[in-house]
N, CA, C and O of each residue as an XYZ file, in Angstrom:
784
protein
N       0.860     -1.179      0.000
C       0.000      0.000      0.000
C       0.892      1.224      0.000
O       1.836      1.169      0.789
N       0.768      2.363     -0.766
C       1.713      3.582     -1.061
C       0.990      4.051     -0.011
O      -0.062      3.539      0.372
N       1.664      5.284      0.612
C       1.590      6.466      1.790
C       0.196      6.921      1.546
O      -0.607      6.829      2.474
N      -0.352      7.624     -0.132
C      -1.220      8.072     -0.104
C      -2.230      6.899     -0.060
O      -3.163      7.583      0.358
N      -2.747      5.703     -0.165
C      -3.592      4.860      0.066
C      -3.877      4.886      1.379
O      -4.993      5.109      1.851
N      -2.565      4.590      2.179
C      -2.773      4.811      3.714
C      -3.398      5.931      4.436
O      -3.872      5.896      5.571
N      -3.344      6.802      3.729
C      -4.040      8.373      3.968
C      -5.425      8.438      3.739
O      -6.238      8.591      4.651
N      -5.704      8.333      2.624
C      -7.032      8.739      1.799
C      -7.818      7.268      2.377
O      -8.980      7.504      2.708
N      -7.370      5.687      2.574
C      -8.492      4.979      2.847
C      -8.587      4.036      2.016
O      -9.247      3.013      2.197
N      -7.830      4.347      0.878
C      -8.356      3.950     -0.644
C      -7.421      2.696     -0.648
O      -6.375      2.512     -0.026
N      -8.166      1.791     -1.625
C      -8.041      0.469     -1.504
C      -7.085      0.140     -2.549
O      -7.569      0.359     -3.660
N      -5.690     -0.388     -2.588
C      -4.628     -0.737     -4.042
C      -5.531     -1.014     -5.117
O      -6.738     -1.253     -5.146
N      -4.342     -0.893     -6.292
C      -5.622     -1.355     -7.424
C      -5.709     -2.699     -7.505
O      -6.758     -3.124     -7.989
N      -4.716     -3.664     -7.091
C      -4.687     -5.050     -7.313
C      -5.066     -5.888     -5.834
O      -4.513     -6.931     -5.484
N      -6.512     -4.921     -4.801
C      -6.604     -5.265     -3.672
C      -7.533     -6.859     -3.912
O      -7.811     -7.186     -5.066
N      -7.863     -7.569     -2.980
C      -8.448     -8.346     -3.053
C     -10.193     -8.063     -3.244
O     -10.651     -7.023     -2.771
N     -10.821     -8.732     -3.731
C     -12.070     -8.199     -4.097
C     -12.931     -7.754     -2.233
O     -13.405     -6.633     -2.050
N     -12.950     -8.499     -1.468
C     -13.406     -8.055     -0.488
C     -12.569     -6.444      0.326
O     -13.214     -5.548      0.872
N     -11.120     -6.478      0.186
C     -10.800     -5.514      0.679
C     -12.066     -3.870     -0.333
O     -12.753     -3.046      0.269
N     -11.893     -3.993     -1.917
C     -12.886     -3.449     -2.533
C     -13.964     -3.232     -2.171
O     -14.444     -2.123     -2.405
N     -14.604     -4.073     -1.577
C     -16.157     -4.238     -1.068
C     -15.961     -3.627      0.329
O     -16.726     -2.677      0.492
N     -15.305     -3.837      1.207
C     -14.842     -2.664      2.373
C     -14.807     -1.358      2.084
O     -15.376     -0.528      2.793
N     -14.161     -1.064      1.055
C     -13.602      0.100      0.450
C     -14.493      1.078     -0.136
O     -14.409      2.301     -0.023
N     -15.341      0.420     -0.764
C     -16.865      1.126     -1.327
C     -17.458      1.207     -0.207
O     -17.942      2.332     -0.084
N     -17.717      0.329      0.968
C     -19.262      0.551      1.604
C     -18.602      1.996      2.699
O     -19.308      2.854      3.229
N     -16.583      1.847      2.812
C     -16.218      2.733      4.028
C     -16.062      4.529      2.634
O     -15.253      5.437      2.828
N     -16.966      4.491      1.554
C     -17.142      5.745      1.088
C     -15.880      5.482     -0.263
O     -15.980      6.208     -1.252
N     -14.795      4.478     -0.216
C     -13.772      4.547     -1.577
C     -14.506      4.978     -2.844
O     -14.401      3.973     -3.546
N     -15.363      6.116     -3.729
C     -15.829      5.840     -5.112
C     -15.020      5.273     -5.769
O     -15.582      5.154     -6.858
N     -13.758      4.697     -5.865
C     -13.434      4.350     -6.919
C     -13.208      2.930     -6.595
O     -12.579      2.271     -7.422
N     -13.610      2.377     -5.553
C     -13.192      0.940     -5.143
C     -14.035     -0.001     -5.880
O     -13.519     -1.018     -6.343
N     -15.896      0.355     -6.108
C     -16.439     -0.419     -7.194
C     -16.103     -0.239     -8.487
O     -16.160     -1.179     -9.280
N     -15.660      1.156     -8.901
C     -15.308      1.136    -10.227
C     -14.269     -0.071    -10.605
O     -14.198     -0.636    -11.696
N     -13.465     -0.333     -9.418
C     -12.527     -1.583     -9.923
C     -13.236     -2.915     -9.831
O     -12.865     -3.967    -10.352
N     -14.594     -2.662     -8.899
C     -14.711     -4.155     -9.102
C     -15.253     -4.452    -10.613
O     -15.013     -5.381    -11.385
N     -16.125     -3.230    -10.736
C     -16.400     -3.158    -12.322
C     -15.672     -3.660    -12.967
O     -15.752     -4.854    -13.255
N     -14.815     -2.924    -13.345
C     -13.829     -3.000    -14.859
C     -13.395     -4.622    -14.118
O     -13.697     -5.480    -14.948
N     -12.855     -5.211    -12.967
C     -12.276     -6.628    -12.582
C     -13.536     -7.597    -13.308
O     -13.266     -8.573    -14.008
N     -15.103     -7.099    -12.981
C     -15.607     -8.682    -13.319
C     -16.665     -8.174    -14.626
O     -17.584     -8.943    -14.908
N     -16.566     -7.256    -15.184
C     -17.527     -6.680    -16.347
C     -17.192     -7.370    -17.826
O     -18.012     -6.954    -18.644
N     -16.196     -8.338    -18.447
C     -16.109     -9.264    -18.846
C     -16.924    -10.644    -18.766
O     -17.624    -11.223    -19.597
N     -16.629    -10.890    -17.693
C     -17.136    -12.361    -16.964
C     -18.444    -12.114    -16.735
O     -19.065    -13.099    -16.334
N     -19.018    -11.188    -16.852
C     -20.378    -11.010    -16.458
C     -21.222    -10.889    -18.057
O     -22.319    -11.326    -18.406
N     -20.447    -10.306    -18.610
C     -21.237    -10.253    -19.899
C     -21.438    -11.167    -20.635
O     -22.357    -11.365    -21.431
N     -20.266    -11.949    -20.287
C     -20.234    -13.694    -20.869
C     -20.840    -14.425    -20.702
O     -20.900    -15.362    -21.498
N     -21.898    -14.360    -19.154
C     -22.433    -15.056    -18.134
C     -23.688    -14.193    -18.747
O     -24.265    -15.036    -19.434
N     -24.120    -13.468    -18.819
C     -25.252    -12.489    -19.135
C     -25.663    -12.950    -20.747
O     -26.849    -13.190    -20.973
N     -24.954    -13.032    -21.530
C     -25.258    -13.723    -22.923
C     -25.577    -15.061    -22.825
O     -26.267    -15.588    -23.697
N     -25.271    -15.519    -22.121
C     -26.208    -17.288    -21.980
C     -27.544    -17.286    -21.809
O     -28.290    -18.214    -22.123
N     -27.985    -15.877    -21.132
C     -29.227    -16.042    -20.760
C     -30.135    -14.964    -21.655
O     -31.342    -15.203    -21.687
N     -29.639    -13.766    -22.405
C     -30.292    -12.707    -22.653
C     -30.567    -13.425    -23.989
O     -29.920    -14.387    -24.404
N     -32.014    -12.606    -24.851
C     -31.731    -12.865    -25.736
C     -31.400    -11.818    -27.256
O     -31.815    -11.929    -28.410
N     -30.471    -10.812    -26.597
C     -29.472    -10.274    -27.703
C     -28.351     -9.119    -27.197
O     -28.758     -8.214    -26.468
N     -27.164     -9.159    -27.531
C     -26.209     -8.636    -26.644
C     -26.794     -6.962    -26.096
O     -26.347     -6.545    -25.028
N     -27.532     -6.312    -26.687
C     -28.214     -5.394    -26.300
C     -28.945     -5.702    -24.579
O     -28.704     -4.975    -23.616
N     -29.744     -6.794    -24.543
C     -30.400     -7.142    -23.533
C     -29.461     -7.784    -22.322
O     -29.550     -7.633    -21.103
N     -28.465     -8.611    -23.173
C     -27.263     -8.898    -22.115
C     -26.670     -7.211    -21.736
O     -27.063     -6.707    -20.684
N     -26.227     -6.836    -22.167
C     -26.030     -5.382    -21.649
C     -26.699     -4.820    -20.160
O     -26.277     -4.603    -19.024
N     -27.790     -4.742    -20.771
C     -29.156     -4.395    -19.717
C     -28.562     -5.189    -18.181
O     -28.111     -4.802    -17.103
N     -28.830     -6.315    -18.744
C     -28.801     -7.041    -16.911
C     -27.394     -7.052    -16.474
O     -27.209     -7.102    -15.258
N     -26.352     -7.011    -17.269
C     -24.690     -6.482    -16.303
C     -25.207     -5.306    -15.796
O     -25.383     -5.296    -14.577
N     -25.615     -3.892    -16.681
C     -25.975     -2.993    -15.989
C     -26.765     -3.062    -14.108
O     -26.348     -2.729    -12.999
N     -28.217     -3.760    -14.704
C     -28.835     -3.692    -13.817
C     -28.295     -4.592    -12.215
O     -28.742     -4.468    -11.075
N     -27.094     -5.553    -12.788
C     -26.837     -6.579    -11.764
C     -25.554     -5.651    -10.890
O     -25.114     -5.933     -9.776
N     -25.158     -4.552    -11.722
C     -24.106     -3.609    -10.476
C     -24.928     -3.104     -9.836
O     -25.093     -3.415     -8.656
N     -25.687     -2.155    -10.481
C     -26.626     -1.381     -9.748
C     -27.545     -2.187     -8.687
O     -27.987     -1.376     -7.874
N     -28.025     -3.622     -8.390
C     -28.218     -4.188     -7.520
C     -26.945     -4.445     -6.544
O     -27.201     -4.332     -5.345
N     -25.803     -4.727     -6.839
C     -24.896     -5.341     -6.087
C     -24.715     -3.531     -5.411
O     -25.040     -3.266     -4.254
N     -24.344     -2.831     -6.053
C     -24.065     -1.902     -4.849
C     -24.947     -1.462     -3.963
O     -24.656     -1.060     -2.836
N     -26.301     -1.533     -4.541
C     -27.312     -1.280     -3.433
C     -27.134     -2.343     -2.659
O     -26.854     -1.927     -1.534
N     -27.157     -3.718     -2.690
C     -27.204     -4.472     -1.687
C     -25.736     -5.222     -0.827
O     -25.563     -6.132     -0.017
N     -24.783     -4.116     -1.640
C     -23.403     -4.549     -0.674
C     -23.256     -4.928      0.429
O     -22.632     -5.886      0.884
N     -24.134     -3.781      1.106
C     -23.980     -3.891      3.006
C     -24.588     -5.707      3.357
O     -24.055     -6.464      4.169
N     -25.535     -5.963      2.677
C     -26.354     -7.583      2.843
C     -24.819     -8.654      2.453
O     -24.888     -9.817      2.849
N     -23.541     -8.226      1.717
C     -22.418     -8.849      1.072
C     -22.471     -9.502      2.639
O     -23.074     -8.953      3.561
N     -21.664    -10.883      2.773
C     -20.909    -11.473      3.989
C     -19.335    -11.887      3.541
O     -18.758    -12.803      2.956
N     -18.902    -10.111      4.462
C     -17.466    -10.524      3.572
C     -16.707    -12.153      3.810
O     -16.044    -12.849      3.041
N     -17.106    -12.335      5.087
C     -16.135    -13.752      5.355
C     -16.673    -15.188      4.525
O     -16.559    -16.348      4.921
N     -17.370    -14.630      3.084
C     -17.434    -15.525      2.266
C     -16.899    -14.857      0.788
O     -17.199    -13.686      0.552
N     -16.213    -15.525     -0.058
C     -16.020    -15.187     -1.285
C     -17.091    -14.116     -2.159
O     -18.319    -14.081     -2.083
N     -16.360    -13.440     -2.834
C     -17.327    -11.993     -3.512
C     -17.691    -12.408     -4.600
O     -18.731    -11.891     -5.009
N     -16.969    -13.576     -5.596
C     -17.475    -13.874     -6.565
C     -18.811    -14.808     -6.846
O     -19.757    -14.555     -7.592
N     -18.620    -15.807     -6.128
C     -19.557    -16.414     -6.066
C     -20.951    -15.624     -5.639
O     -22.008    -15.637     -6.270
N     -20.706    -15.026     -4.566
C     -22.296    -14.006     -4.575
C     -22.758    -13.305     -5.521
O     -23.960    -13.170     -5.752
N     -21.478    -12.591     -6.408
C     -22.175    -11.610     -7.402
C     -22.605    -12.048     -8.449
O     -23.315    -11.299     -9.120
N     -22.281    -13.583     -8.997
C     -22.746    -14.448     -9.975
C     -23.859    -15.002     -9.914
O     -24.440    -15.541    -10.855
N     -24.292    -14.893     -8.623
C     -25.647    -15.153     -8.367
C     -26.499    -13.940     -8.232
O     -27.696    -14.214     -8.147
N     -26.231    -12.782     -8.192
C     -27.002    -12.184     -7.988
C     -27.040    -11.541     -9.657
O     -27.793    -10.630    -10.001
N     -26.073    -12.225    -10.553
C     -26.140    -11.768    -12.296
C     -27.303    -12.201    -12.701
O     -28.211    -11.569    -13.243
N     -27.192    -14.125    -12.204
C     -27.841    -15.552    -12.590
C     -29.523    -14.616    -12.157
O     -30.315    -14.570    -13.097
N     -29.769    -14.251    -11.437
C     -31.442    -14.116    -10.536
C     -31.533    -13.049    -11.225
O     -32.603    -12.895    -11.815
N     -30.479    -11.987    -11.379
C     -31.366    -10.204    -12.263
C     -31.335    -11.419    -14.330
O     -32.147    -11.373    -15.253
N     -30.439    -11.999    -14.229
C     -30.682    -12.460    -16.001
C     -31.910    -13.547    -15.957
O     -32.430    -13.639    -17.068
N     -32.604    -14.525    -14.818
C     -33.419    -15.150    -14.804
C     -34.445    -14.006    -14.804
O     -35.338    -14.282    -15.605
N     -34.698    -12.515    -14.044
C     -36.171    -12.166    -14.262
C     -36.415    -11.883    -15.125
O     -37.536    -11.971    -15.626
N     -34.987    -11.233    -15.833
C     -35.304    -10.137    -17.333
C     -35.605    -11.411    -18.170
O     -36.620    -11.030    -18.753
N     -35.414    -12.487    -18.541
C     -35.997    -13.616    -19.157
C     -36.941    -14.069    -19.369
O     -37.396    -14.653    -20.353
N     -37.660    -13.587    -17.537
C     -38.807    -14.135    -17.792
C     -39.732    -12.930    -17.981
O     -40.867    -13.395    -17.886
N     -39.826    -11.366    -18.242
C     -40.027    -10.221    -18.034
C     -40.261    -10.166    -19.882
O     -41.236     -9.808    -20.544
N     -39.168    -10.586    -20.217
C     -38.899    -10.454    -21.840
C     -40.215    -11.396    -22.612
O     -40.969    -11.188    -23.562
N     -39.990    -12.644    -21.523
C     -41.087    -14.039    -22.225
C     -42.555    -12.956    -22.171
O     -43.115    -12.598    -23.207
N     -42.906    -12.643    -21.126
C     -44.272    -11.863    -21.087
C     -44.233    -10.988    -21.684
O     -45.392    -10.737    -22.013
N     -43.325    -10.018    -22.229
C     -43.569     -8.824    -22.622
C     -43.919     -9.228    -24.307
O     -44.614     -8.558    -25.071
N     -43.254    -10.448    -24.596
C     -43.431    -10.839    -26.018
C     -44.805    -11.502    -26.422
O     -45.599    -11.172    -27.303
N     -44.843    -12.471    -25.570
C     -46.299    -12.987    -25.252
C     -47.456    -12.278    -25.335
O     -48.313    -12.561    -26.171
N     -47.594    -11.224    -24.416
C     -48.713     -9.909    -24.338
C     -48.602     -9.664    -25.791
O     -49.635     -9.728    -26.457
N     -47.174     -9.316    -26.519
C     -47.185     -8.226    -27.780
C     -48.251     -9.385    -28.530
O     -49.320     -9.026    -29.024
N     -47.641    -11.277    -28.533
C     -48.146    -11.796    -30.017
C     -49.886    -12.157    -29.434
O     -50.774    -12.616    -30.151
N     -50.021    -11.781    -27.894
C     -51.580    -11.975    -27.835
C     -52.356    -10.917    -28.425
O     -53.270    -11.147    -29.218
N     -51.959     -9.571    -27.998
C     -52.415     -8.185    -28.513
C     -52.310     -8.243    -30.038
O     -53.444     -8.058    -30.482
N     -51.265     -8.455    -31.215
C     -51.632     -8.452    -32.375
C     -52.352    -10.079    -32.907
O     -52.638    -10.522    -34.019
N     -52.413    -10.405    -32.101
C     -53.342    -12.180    -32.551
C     -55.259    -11.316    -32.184
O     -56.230    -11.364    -32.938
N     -55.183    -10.771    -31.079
C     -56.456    -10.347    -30.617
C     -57.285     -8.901    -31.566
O     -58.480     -8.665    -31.745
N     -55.898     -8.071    -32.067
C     -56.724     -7.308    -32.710
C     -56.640     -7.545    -34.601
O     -57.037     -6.589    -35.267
N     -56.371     -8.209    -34.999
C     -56.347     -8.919    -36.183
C     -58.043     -9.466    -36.078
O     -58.509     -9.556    -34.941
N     -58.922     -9.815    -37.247
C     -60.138    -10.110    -37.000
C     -59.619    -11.781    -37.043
O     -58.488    -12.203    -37.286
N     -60.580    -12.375    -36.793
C     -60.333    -14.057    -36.557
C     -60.418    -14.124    -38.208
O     -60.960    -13.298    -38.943
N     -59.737    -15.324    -38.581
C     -59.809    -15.765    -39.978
C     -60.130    -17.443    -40.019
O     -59.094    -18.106    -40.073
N     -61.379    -18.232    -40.003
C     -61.246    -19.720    -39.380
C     -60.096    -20.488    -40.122
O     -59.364    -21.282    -39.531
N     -60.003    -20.239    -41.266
C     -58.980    -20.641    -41.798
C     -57.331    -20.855    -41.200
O     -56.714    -21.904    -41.017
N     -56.919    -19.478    -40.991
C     -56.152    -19.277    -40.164
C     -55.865    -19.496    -38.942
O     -54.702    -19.367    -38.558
N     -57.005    -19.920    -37.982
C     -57.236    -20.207    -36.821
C     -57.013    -21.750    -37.254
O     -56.065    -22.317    -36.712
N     -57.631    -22.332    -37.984
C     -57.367    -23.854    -37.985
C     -55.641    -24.060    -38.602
O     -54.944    -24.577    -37.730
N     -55.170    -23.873    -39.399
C     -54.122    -24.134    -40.204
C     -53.319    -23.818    -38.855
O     -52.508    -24.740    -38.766
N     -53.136    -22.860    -37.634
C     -52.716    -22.673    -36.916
C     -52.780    -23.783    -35.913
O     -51.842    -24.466    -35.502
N     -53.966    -23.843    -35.609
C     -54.043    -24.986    -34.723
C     -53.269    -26.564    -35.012
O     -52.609    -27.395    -34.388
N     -53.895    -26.326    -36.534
C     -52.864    -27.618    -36.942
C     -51.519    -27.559    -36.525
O     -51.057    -28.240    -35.609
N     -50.854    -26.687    -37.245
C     -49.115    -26.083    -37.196
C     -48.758    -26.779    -35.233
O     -47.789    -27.456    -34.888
N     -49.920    -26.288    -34.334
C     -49.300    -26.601    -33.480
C     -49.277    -27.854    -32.889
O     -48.467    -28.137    -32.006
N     -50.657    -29.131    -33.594
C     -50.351    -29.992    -32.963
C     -49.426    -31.224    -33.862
O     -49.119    -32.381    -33.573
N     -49.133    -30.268    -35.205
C     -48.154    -31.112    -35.505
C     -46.599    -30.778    -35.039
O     -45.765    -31.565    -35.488
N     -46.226    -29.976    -34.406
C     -45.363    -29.365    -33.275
C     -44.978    -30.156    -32.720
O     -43.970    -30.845    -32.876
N     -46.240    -30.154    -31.522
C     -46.490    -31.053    -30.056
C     -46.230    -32.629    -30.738
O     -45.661    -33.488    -30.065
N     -46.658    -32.881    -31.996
C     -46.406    -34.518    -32.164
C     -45.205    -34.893    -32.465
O     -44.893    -36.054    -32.200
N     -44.098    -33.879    -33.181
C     -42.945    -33.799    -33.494
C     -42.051    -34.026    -32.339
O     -41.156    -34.868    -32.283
N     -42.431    -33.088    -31.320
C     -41.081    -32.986    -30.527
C     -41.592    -34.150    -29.736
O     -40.652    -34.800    -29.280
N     -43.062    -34.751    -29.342
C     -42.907    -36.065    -28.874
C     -41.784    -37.204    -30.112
O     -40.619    -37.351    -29.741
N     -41.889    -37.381    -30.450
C     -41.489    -38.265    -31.813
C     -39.684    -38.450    -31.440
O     -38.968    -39.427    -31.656
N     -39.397    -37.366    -30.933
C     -37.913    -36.950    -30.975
C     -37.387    -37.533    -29.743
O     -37.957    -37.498    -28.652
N     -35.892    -38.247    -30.078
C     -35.168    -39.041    -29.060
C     -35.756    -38.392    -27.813
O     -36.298    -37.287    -27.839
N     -35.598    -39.252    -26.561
C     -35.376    -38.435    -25.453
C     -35.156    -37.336    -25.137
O     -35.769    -36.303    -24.868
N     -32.863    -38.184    -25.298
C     -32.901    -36.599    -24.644
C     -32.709    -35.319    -25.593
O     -32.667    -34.193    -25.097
N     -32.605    -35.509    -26.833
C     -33.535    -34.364    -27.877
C     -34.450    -33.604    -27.179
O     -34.307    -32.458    -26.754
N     -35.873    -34.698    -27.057
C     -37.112    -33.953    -26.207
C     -36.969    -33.232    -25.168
O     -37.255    -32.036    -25.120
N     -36.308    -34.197    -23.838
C     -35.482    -32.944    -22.628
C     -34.477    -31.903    -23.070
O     -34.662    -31.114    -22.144
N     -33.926    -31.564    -23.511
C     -32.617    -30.520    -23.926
C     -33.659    -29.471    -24.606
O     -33.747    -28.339    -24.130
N     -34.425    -29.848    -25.692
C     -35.786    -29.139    -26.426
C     -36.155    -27.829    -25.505
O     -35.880    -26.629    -25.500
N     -36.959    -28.775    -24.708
C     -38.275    -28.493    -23.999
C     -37.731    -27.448    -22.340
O     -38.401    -26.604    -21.745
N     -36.201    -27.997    -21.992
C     -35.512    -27.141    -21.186
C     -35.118    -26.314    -21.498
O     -34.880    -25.475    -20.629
N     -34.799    -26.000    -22.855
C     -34.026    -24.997    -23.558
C     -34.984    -23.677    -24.108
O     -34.969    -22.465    -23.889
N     -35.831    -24.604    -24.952
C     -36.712    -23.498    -25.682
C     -38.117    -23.176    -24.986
O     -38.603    -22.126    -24.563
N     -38.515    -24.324    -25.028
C     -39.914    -24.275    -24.032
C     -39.957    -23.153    -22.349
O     -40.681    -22.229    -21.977
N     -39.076    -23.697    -21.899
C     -38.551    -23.413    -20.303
C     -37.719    -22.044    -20.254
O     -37.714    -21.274    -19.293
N     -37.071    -21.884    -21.361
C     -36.224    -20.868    -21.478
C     -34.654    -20.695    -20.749
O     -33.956    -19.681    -20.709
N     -34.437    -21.751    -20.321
C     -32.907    -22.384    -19.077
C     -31.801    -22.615    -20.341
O     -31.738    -23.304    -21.359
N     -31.026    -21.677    -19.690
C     -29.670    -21.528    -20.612
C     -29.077    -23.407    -20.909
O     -29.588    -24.374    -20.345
N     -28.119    -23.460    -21.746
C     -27.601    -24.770    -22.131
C     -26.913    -24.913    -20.456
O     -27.745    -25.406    -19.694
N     -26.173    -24.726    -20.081
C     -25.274    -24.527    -18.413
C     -26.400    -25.254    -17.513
O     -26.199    -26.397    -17.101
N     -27.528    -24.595    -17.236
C     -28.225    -24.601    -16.315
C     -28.993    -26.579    -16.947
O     -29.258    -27.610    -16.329
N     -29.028    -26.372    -17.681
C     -30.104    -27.942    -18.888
C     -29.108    -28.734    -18.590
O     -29.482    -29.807    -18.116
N     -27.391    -28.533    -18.745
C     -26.476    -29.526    -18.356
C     -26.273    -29.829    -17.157
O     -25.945    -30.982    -16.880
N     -26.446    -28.694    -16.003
C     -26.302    -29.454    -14.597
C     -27.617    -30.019    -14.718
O     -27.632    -31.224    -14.468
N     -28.304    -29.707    -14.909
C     -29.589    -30.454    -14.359
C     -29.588    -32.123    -14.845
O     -29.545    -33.126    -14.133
N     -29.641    -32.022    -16.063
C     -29.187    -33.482    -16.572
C     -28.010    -34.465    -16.939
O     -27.840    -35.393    -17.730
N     -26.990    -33.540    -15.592
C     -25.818    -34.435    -15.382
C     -25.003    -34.337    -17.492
O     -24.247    -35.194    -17.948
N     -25.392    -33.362    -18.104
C     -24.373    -33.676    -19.066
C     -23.884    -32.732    -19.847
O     -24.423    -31.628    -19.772
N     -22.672    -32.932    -20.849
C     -22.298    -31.704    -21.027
C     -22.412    -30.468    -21.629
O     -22.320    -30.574    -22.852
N     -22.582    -29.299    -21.232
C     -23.096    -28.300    -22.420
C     -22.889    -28.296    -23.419
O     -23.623    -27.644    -24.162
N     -21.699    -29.077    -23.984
C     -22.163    -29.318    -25.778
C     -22.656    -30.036    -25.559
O     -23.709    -29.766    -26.136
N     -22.834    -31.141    -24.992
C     -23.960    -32.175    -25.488
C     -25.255    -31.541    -25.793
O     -25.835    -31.519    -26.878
N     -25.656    -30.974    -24.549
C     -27.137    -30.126    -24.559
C     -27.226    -29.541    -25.842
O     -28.187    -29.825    -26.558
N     -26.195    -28.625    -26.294
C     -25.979    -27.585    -27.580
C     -26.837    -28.442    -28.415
O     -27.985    -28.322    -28.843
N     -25.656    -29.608    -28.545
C     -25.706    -30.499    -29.778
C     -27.310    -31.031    -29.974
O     -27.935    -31.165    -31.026
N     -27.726    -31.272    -28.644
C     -29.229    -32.150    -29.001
C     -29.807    -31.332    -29.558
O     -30.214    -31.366    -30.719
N     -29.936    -30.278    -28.578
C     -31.269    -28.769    -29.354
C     -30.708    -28.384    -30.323
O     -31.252    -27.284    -30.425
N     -29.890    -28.446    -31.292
C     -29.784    -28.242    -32.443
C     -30.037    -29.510    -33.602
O     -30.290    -29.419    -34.803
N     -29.859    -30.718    -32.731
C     -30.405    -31.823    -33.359
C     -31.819    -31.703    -34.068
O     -32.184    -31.888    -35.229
N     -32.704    -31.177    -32.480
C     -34.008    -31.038    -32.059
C     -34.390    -30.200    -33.153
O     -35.246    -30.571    -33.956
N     -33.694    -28.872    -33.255
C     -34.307    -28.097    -34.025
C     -34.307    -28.082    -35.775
O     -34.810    -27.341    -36.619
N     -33.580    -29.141    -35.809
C     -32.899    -29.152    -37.619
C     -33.993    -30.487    -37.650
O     -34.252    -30.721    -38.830
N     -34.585    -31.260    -36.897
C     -35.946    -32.567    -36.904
C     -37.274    -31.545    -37.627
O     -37.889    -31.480    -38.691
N     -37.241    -30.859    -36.335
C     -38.551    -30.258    -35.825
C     -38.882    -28.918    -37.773
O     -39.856    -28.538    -38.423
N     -37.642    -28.783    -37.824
C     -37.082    -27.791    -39.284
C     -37.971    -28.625    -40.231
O     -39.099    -28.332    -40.628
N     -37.206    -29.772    -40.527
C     -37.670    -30.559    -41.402
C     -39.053    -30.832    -41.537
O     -39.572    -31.072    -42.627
N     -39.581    -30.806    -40.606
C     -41.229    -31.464    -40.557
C     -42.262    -30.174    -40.449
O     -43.469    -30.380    -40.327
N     -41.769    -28.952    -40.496
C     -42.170    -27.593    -40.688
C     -41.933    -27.289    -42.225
O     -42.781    -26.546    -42.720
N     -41.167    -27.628    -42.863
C     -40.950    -27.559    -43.886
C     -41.656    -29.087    -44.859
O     -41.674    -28.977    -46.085
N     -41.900    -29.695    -44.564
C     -43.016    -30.852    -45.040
C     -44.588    -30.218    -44.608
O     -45.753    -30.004    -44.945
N     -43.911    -30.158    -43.939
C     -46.123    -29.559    -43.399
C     -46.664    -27.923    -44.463
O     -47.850    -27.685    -44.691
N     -45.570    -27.063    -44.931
C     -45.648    -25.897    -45.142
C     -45.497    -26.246    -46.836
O     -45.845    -25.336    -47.589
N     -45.117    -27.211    -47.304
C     -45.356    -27.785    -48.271
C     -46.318    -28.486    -48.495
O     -46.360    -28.686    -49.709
N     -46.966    -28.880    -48.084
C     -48.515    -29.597    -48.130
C     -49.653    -28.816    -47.779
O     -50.815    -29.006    -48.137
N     -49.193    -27.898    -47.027
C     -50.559    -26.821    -46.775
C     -50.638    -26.038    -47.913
O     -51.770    -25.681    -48.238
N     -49.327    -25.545    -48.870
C     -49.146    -24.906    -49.896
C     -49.925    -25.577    -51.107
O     -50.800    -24.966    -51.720
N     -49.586    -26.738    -51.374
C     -50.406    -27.507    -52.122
C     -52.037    -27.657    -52.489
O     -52.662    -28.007    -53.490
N     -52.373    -27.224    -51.197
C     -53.934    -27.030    -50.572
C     -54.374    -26.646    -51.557
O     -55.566    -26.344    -51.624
C-alpha cells in the first residue's frame, strides 16, 4: 500500500475483491469502479447465456451492479465476492428472461387479438401446433429434454447440463439436433398446406 492509500483509505488497485467491497461501503468511489472494470467481462459472458441479444445482455450487467451496490452492506465478507455476485447476475438475467417471455407474449396476444379471426387461419394454426407437439414427442429423449428445457422453459444450455448431469455441448448439440428434426417437418407440413 503507497503512503497516499494509507491516507485517503483507498483500496490498491490489485486489492483483493473483499478488501474493494470494504472500500466502497467505508465511502472509496473508486473501489467499485474496480470491481467493475475486474468482473464486467465475466459477467457479460455469463449475461449472454441467458439474454436474448447482446443489447439485452447489456441491460442485466448494468442492472446486476446497480443491484450489487445497493445491496453490498447484505455482502458477507467472510465468504467469497465472486460467487455471490454471480448469483445475484444468474437471478437479475433469470427475471429479465422471464419479463422479456411476457412482454413478447402480451405483444403476439395483442396483435393475434386485434387482427379479426380468420377460421382458416385459426385452424391451419391450430394444426401447425399440434403437428409441433407430435414432433417434438417423436424426438429421441434426450432431444425432447434438452428441447423443452431450452426453448420451451427458457434455461440456458449450463443450467439444462447441470440439471441433466451432461455436457453443455452435449445439450448444444441435441437442441440443435431437435431443431434441424422439428425444421424438417415444418418444412413438409408448409409444403402440403401450400399444395392445398
Amino acid at each position: 500500500m503507497t503512503k497516499d492509500e494509507a491516507t485517503s483509505g483507498s483500496a490498491p488497485q490489485d486489492a483483493p475483491d473483499n478488501a474493494l467491497v470494504r472500500a466502497t461501503l467505508g465511502g472509496d468511489e473508486t473501489a467499485f469502479g474496480r470491481l467493475v472494470r475486474r468482473y464486467i467481462r465475466k459477467a457479460m459472458a455469463v449475461a449472454l447465456e441467458y439474454a436474448g441479444s447482446r443489447e439485452d445482455a447489456e441491460d442485466v450487467v448494468q442492472d446486476t451492479f446497480k443491484r450489487v451496490l445497493e445491496n453490498l452492506d447484505r455482502y458477507d465478507p467472510s465468504r467469497p465476492f465472486e460467487p455471490w455476485f454471480f448469483t445475484v447476475l444468474r437471478n437479475t438475467a433469470r427475471n429479465a428472461a422471464k419479463r422479456r417471455r411476457v412482454r413478447d407474449h402480451e405483444a403476439l396476444t395483442t396483435e393475434y387479438a386485434s387482427a379479426s379471426p380468420d377460421p382458416f387461419e385459426t385452424t391451419h394454426r391450430r394444426e401447425l401446433r399440434r403437428q409441433i407437439d407430435e414432433a417434438v414427442e417423436r424426438l429421441p429423449a434426450a432431444q425432447r429434454k434438452c428441447f423443452r428445457l431450452c426453448i420451451v422453459e427458457g434455461l440456458s444450455s449450463v443450467e439444462v447440463a447441470s440439471a441433466l448431469g451432461l455436457a453443455e455441448s452435449t445439450v448444444r448439440v441435441q437442441v440443435f439436433k431437435a431443431r434441424r428434426a422439428l425444421q424438417r417437418l415444418l418444412d413438409t407440413w408448409a409444403e402440403e398446406v401450400g399444395n392445398i
